[in-house]
PDB file of C-alpha atoms in Angstrom:
ATOM      1  CA  LEU A   1     -39.652 -16.048 -16.314  1.00  0.00           C
ATOM      2  CA  GLY A   2     -38.091 -14.853 -13.061  1.00  0.00           C
ATOM      3  CA  LYS A   3     -35.925 -17.971 -12.772  1.00  0.00           C
ATOM      4  CA  GLU A   4     -32.570 -16.257 -13.033  1.00  0.00           C
ATOM      5  CA  PHE A   5     -30.820 -18.726 -10.724  1.00  0.00           C
ATOM      6  CA  LYS A   6     -31.688 -21.634 -13.029  1.00  0.00           C
ATOM      7  CA  ALA A   7     -30.592 -19.571 -16.014  1.00  0.00           C
ATOM      8  CA  LEU A   8     -27.167 -19.180 -14.404  1.00  0.00           C
ATOM      9  CA  TYR A   9     -26.507 -22.902 -14.874  1.00  0.00           C
ATOM     10  CA  ASP A  10     -27.024 -22.572 -18.635  1.00  0.00           C
ATOM     11  CA  TYR A  11     -24.995 -19.379 -18.898  1.00  0.00           C
ATOM     12  CA  GLU A  12     -22.181 -21.051 -16.957  1.00  0.00           C
ATOM     13  CA  ARG A  13     -22.251 -24.040 -19.294  1.00  0.00           C
ATOM     14  CA  VAL A  14     -21.932 -21.748 -22.317  1.00  0.00           C
ATOM     15  CA  ALA A  15     -19.158 -19.698 -20.685  1.00  0.00           C
ATOM     16  CA  ARG A  16     -17.119 -22.747 -19.686  1.00  0.00           C
ATOM     17  CA  ALA A  17     -17.676 -25.040 -22.658  1.00  0.00           C
ATOM     18  CA  PHE A  18     -17.784 -22.540 -25.529  1.00  0.00           C
ATOM     19  CA  PRO A  19     -15.430 -19.631 -24.767  1.00  0.00           C
ATOM     20  CA  GLN A  20     -14.745 -19.058 -28.498  1.00  0.00           C
ATOM     21  CA  SER A  21     -18.406 -18.866 -29.497  1.00  0.00           C
ATOM     22  CA  GLU A  22     -20.389 -15.751 -30.375  1.00  0.00           C
ATOM     23  CA  GLU A  23     -22.670 -16.530 -27.429  1.00  0.00           C
ATOM     24  CA  PHE A  24     -19.845 -16.376 -24.866  1.00  0.00           C
ATOM     25  CA  PRO A  25     -19.942 -12.569 -24.324  1.00  0.00           C
ATOM     26  CA  ILE A  26     -23.751 -12.699 -24.223  1.00  0.00           C
ATOM     27  CA  ALA A  27     -23.678 -15.343 -21.484  1.00  0.00           C
ATOM     28  CA  VAL A  28     -21.096 -13.380 -19.484  1.00  0.00           C
ATOM     29  CA  GLU A  29     -23.133 -10.180 -19.819  1.00  0.00           C
ATOM     30  CA  ARG A  30     -26.304 -11.938 -18.649  1.00  0.00           C
ATOM     31  CA  GLU A  31     -24.418 -13.261 -15.619  1.00  0.00           C
ATOM     32  CA  PHE A  32     -23.225  -9.701 -14.963  1.00  0.00           C
ATOM     33  CA  ASP A  33     -26.827  -8.429 -15.106  1.00  0.00           C
ATOM     34  CA  ILE A  34     -27.958 -11.096 -12.639  1.00  0.00           C
ATOM     35  CA  ALA A  35     -25.014 -10.281 -10.360  1.00  0.00           C
ATOM     36  CA  MET A  36     -25.977  -6.609 -10.280  1.00  0.00           C
ATOM     37  CA  ARG A  37     -29.583  -7.492  -9.449  1.00  0.00           C
ATOM     38  CA  TYR A  38     -28.347  -9.667  -6.576  1.00  0.00           C
ATOM     39  CA  LEU A  39     -26.186  -6.848  -5.247  1.00  0.00           C
ATOM     40  CA  GLU A  40     -29.157  -4.495  -5.473  1.00  0.00           C
ATOM     41  CA  GLY A  41     -31.092  -6.766  -3.120  1.00  0.00           C
ATOM     42  CA  LEU A  42     -32.748  -9.444  -5.251  1.00  0.00           C
ATOM     43  CA  ARG A  43     -32.927 -12.663  -3.256  1.00  0.00           C
ATOM     44  CA  VAL A  44     -32.760 -16.269  -4.452  1.00  0.00           C
ATOM     45  CA  LYS A  45     -36.007 -18.217  -4.510  1.00  0.00           C
ATOM     46  CA  ILE A  46     -36.462 -21.100  -2.098  1.00  0.00           C
ATOM     47  CA  LEU A  47     -39.756 -22.993  -2.445  1.00  0.00           C
ATOM     48  CA  GLY A  48     -41.091 -20.159  -4.564  1.00  0.00           C
ATOM     49  CA  LEU A  49     -40.228 -17.402  -2.069  1.00  0.00           C
ATOM     50  CA  ARG A  50     -37.326 -14.980  -2.438  1.00  0.00           C
ATOM     51  CA  VAL A  51     -35.812 -15.395   0.997  1.00  0.00           C
ATOM     52  CA  GLU A  52     -32.103 -16.202   0.644  1.00  0.00           C
ATOM     53  CA  ASP A  53     -29.551 -13.396   0.419  1.00  0.00           C
ATOM     54  CA  ALA A  54     -27.598 -13.633  -2.841  1.00  0.00           C
ATOM     55  CA  THR A  55     -24.885 -11.033  -2.247  1.00  0.00           C
ATOM     56  CA  ASP A  56     -22.080 -13.620  -2.210  1.00  0.00           C
ATOM     57  CA  ILE A  57     -23.338 -15.107  -5.475  1.00  0.00           C
ATOM     58  CA  GLY A  58     -23.400 -11.631  -7.007  1.00  0.00           C
ATOM     59  CA  ILE A  59     -19.810 -10.928  -5.964  1.00  0.00           C
ATOM     60  CA  GLU A  60     -18.666 -14.291  -7.334  1.00  0.00           C
ATOM     61  CA  LEU A  61     -20.374 -13.623 -10.656  1.00  0.00           C
ATOM     62  CA  LEU A  62     -18.772 -10.191 -10.935  1.00  0.00           C
ATOM     63  CA  LEU A  63     -15.336 -11.637 -10.237  1.00  0.00           C
ATOM     64  CA  ARG A  64     -15.915 -14.246 -12.955  1.00  0.00           C
ATOM     65  CA  THR A  65     -16.988 -11.512 -15.368  1.00  0.00           C
ATOM     66  CA  HIS A  66     -13.785  -9.596 -14.653  1.00  0.00           C
ATOM     67  CA  GLU A  67     -11.681 -12.741 -15.167  1.00  0.00           C
ATOM     68  CA  ARG A  68     -13.469 -13.796 -18.358  1.00  0.00           C
ATOM     69  CA  MET A  69     -13.511 -10.381 -20.029  1.00  0.00           C
ATOM     70  CA  PRO A  70     -10.220  -8.733 -18.993  1.00  0.00           C
ATOM     71  CA  GLY A  71      -9.594  -5.337 -20.516  1.00  0.00           C
ATOM     72  CA  SER A  72     -13.180  -5.013 -21.761  1.00  0.00           C
ATOM     73  CA  GLU A  73     -15.784  -2.438 -20.770  1.00  0.00           C
ATOM     74  CA  LEU A  74     -17.835  -5.182 -19.114  1.00  0.00           C
ATOM     75  CA  GLY A  75     -14.803  -6.414 -17.162  1.00  0.00           C
ATOM     76  CA  GLU A  76     -14.127  -2.854 -16.020  1.00  0.00           C
ATOM     77  CA  ARG A  77     -17.739  -2.399 -14.906  1.00  0.00           C
ATOM     78  CA  ALA A  78     -17.587  -5.669 -12.970  1.00  0.00           C
ATOM     79  CA  ALA A  79     -14.323  -4.727 -11.240  1.00  0.00           C
ATOM     80  CA  ILE A  80     -15.574  -1.318 -10.096  1.00  0.00           C
ATOM     81  CA  ALA A  81     -18.937  -2.791  -9.033  1.00  0.00           C
ATOM     82  CA  VAL A  82     -17.183  -5.195  -6.648  1.00  0.00           C
ATOM     83  CA  ALA A  83     -15.130  -2.376  -5.127  1.00  0.00           C
ATOM     84  CA  ASP A  84     -18.154  -0.080  -4.841  1.00  0.00           C
ATOM     85  CA  HIS A  85     -20.191  -2.807  -3.155  1.00  0.00           C
ATOM     86  CA  TYR A  86     -17.596  -3.321  -0.427  1.00  0.00           C
ATOM     87  CA  TYR A  87     -17.261   0.448  -0.012  1.00  0.00           C
ATOM     88  CA  ASP A  88     -21.032   0.884   0.288  1.00  0.00           C
ATOM     89  CA  VAL A  89     -21.341  -1.793   2.975  1.00  0.00           C
ATOM     90  CA  ARG A  90     -18.328  -0.264   4.793  1.00  0.00           C
ATOM     91  CA  ASP A  91     -16.117  -3.332   4.461  1.00  0.00           C
ATOM     92  CA  MET A  92     -13.070  -1.137   3.949  1.00  0.00           C
ATOM     93  CA  ARG A  93     -10.447  -3.867   3.978  1.00  0.00           C
ATOM     94  CA  TRP A  94     -12.005  -5.569   0.955  1.00  0.00           C
ATOM     95  CA  ALA A  95     -12.915  -2.241  -0.642  1.00  0.00           C
ATOM     96  CA  VAL A  96      -9.288  -1.064  -0.584  1.00  0.00           C
ATOM     97  CA  ASP A  97      -8.102  -4.378  -2.040  1.00  0.00           C
ATOM     98  CA  ALA A  98     -10.772  -4.220  -4.752  1.00  0.00           C
ATOM     99  CA  TYR A  99      -9.895  -0.632  -5.692  1.00  0.00           C
ATOM    100  CA  ASP A 100      -6.209  -1.623  -5.809  1.00  0.00           C
ATOM    101  CA  ALA A 101      -7.128  -4.495  -8.154  1.00  0.00           C
ATOM    102  CA  TYR A 102      -9.213  -2.148 -10.294  1.00  0.00           C
ATOM    103  CA  LEU A 103      -6.352   0.351 -10.624  1.00  0.00           C
ATOM    104  CA  ALA A 104      -3.913  -2.435 -11.467  1.00  0.00           C
ATOM    105  CA  SER A 105      -6.200  -3.845 -14.183  1.00  0.00           C
ATOM    106  CA  TYR A 106      -7.507  -0.528 -15.538  1.00  0.00           C
ATOM    107  CA  PRO A 107      -4.870   2.135 -14.788  1.00  0.00           C
ATOM    108  CA  ASN A 108      -6.580   4.572 -17.177  1.00  0.00           C
ATOM    109  CA  GLY A 109     -10.139   3.350 -16.639  1.00  0.00           C
ATOM    110  CA  PRO A 110     -13.123   5.717 -16.489  1.00  0.00           C
ATOM    111  CA  ASN A 111     -13.448   5.186 -12.732  1.00  0.00           C
ATOM    112  CA  ARG A 112      -9.794   5.849 -11.934  1.00  0.00           C
ATOM    113  CA  GLU A 113     -10.378   9.058  -9.972  1.00  0.00           C
ATOM    114  CA  LYS A 114     -13.145   7.506  -7.893  1.00  0.00           C
ATOM    115  CA  ALA A 115     -10.943   4.493  -7.133  1.00  0.00           C
ATOM    116  CA  LEU A 116      -8.034   6.728  -6.103  1.00  0.00           C
ATOM    117  CA  LYS A 117     -10.222   8.782  -3.747  1.00  0.00           C
ATOM    118  CA  ARG A 118     -12.091   5.883  -2.201  1.00  0.00           C
ATOM    119  CA  ARG A 119      -8.910   3.910  -1.669  1.00  0.00           C
ATOM    120  CA  VAL A 120      -7.510   6.736   0.473  1.00  0.00           C
ATOM    121  CA  ILE A 121     -10.770   7.107   2.406  1.00  0.00           C
ATOM    122  CA  GLY A 122     -10.913   3.356   2.932  1.00  0.00           C
ATOM    123  CA  ASN A 123      -7.378   3.224   4.290  1.00  0.00           C
ATOM    124  CA  LEU A 124      -8.080   6.102   6.672  1.00  0.00           C
ATOM    125  CA  ALA A 125     -11.234   4.360   7.884  1.00  0.00           C
ATOM    126  CA  ARG A 126      -9.346   1.104   8.496  1.00  0.00           C
ATOM    127  CA  TYR A 127      -7.079   2.650  11.129  1.00  0.00           C
ATOM    128  CA  ARG A 128      -8.364   1.644  14.566  1.00  0.00           C
ATOM    129  CA  GLY A 129      -6.055   3.491  16.911  1.00  0.00           C
ATOM    130  CA  ALA A 130      -2.543   3.689  18.349  1.00  0.00           C
ATOM    131  CA  GLN A 131      -2.691   0.162  19.771  1.00  0.00           C
ATOM    132  CA  TYR A 132      -3.209  -1.359  16.322  1.00  0.00           C
ATOM    133  CA  ASP A 133      -1.289  -1.771  13.076  1.00  0.00           C
ATOM    134  CA  ALA A 134      -0.677   1.498  11.216  1.00  0.00           C
ATOM    135  CA  THR A 135      -0.043   0.053   7.750  1.00  0.00           C
ATOM    136  CA  SER A 136      -3.290   1.510   6.407  1.00  0.00           C
ATOM    137  CA  LEU A 137      -2.208   4.998   7.530  1.00  0.00           C
ATOM    138  CA  LEU A 138       1.123   4.644   5.759  1.00  0.00           C
ATOM    139  CA  ASP A 139      -0.719   3.558   2.609  1.00  0.00           C
ATOM    140  CA  ALA A 140      -3.132   6.489   2.920  1.00  0.00           C
ATOM    141  CA  ARG A 141      -0.252   8.940   3.316  1.00  0.00           C
ATOM    142  CA  ARG A 142       1.407   7.687   0.134  1.00  0.00           C
ATOM    143  CA  GLN A 143      -1.910   7.678  -1.765  1.00  0.00           C
ATOM    144  CA  ILE A 144      -2.750  11.244  -0.679  1.00  0.00           C
ATOM    145  CA  ALA A 145       0.514  12.388  -2.229  1.00  0.00           C
ATOM    146  CA  GLN A 146      -0.517  10.615  -5.449  1.00  0.00           C
ATOM    147  CA  LEU A 147      -3.927  12.312  -5.373  1.00  0.00           C
ATOM    148  CA  GLN A 148      -2.307  15.706  -4.855  1.00  0.00           C
ATOM    149  CA  ARG A 149      -0.156  15.124  -7.942  1.00  0.00           C
ATOM    150  CA  GLU A 150      -2.886  13.764 -10.206  1.00  0.00           C
ATOM    151  CA  ILE A 151      -6.081  15.564  -9.161  1.00  0.00           C
ATOM    152  CA  PRO A 152      -5.062  18.407  -6.842  1.00  0.00           C
ATOM    153  CA  LEU A 153      -8.415  20.244  -6.905  1.00  0.00           C
ATOM    154  CA  GLU A 154     -10.324  17.115  -5.897  1.00  0.00           C
ATOM    155  CA  ALA A 155      -7.787  16.307  -3.189  1.00  0.00           C
ATOM    156  CA  GLU A 156      -8.238  19.814  -1.814  1.00  0.00           C
ATOM    157  CA  ARG A 157     -12.036  19.526  -1.973  1.00  0.00           C
ATOM    158  CA  LEU A 158     -11.897  16.294   0.028  1.00  0.00           C
ATOM    159  CA  GLU A 159      -9.425  17.910   2.458  1.00  0.00           C
ATOM    160  CA  LEU A 160      -6.839  15.291   1.598  1.00  0.00           C
ATOM    161  CA  ASP A 161      -4.062  17.824   1.801  1.00  0.00           C
ATOM    162  CA  GLU A 162      -1.087  18.779   3.973  1.00  0.00           C
ATOM    163  CA  ARG A 163      -3.323  19.115   7.045  1.00  0.00           C
ATOM    164  CA  MET A 164      -4.443  15.507   6.619  1.00  0.00           C
ATOM    165  CA  ILE A 165      -0.830  14.387   6.177  1.00  0.00           C
ATOM    166  CA  LYS A 166       0.056  16.171   9.441  1.00  0.00           C
ATOM    167  CA  MET A 167      -2.822  14.405  11.185  1.00  0.00           C
ATOM    168  CA  ILE A 168      -1.602  11.069   9.810  1.00  0.00           C
ATOM    169  CA  ASP A 169       1.942  11.859  10.987  1.00  0.00           C
ATOM    170  CA  ALA A 170       0.571  12.655  14.456  1.00  0.00           C
ATOM    171  CA  ALA A 171      -1.322   9.363  14.529  1.00  0.00           C
ATOM    172  CA  LEU A 172       1.793   7.490  13.406  1.00  0.00           C
ATOM    173  CA  ALA A 173       3.788   9.208  16.165  1.00  0.00           C
ATOM    174  CA  ALA A 174       1.136   8.188  18.723  1.00  0.00           C
ATOM    175  CA  GLN A 175       1.351   4.622  17.478  1.00  0.00           C
ATOM    176  CA  THR A 176       5.151   4.654  17.764  1.00  0.00           C
ATOM    177  CA  LEU A 177       4.869   6.095  21.285  1.00  0.00           C
ATOM    178  CA  GLU A 178       2.473   3.291  22.215  1.00  0.00           C
ATOM    179  CA  SER A 179       4.997   0.768  20.892  1.00  0.00           C
ATOM    180  CA  ALA A 180       7.736   2.401  22.989  1.00  0.00           C
ATOM    181  CA  ARG A 181       5.586   2.146  26.119  1.00  0.00           C
ATOM    182  CA  TRP A 182       4.968  -1.509  25.402  1.00  0.00           C
ATOM    183  CA  ARG A 183       8.727  -2.082  25.018  1.00  0.00           C
ATOM    184  CA  LEU A 184       9.329  -0.390  28.400  1.00  0.00           C
ATOM    185  CA  LYS A 185       6.771  -2.692  30.041  1.00  0.00           C
ATOM    186  CA  ARG A 186       8.654  -5.643  28.590  1.00  0.00           C
ATOM    187  CA  ASP A 187      11.903  -4.268  30.003  1.00  0.00           C
ATOM    188  CA  GLU A 188      13.418  -3.506  26.603  1.00  0.00           C
ATOM    189  CA  PRO A 189      14.807   0.022  27.185  1.00  0.00           C
ATOM    190  CA  HIS A 190      17.065   0.072  24.108  1.00  0.00           C
ATOM    191  CA  ALA A 191      14.180  -0.673  21.768  1.00  0.00           C
ATOM    192  CA  ALA A 192      12.009   1.866  23.592  1.00  0.00           C
ATOM    193  CA  ARG A 193      14.718   4.525  23.289  1.00  0.00           C
ATOM    194  CA  PHE A 194      15.016   3.881  19.549  1.00  0.00           C
ATOM    195  CA  LEU A 195      11.253   4.313  19.121  1.00  0.00           C
ATOM    196  CA  LEU A 196      11.152   7.450  21.252  1.00  0.00           C
ATOM    197  CA  VAL A 197      13.892   9.034  19.137  1.00  0.00           C
ATOM    198  CA  ARG A 198      11.704   8.346  16.083  1.00  0.00           C
ATOM    199  CA  VAL A 199       8.772  10.086  17.786  1.00  0.00           C
TER     200      VAL A 199
END
């Protein structure tokens, strides 16, 4: 009837009160379907008009699906859908975390290669420059090595190879140099010298 938001209340009641019933997986799957429609742009009705963004509701429903159906195909689809959503809207911090969670839950899942690639790309995109934290670059460097071991042809196609590692090393050196300069400004020559030796 086009009243999916009201239907969610009933599906939630089934999922919470009757987790051992035959209807439980049906209710969870219907919530998953509604979540995907919300992520695809369907809005919640207010006074008969679809005006309110429902992205947050969709994400929450997908996370519940993953929690309620761990190890299942539906749980896997929910986990990768969350990661893909964050990647598509360029929220790389959450995308990387979601792909990490996917790989932890489904280490041999059908979307493993995509998760491995996008996690590296997300970490590279998170780096904001020499004045900022370089943790994402260190993660990307380690993950590129993993990609080269597991899917070398794809890593080469994406140019996630030794040239990229050298670029990451150069960026890390620039970040260390920036830290050394900051230490000199604070009159900490010993710390600055240590950092410059690392560069």
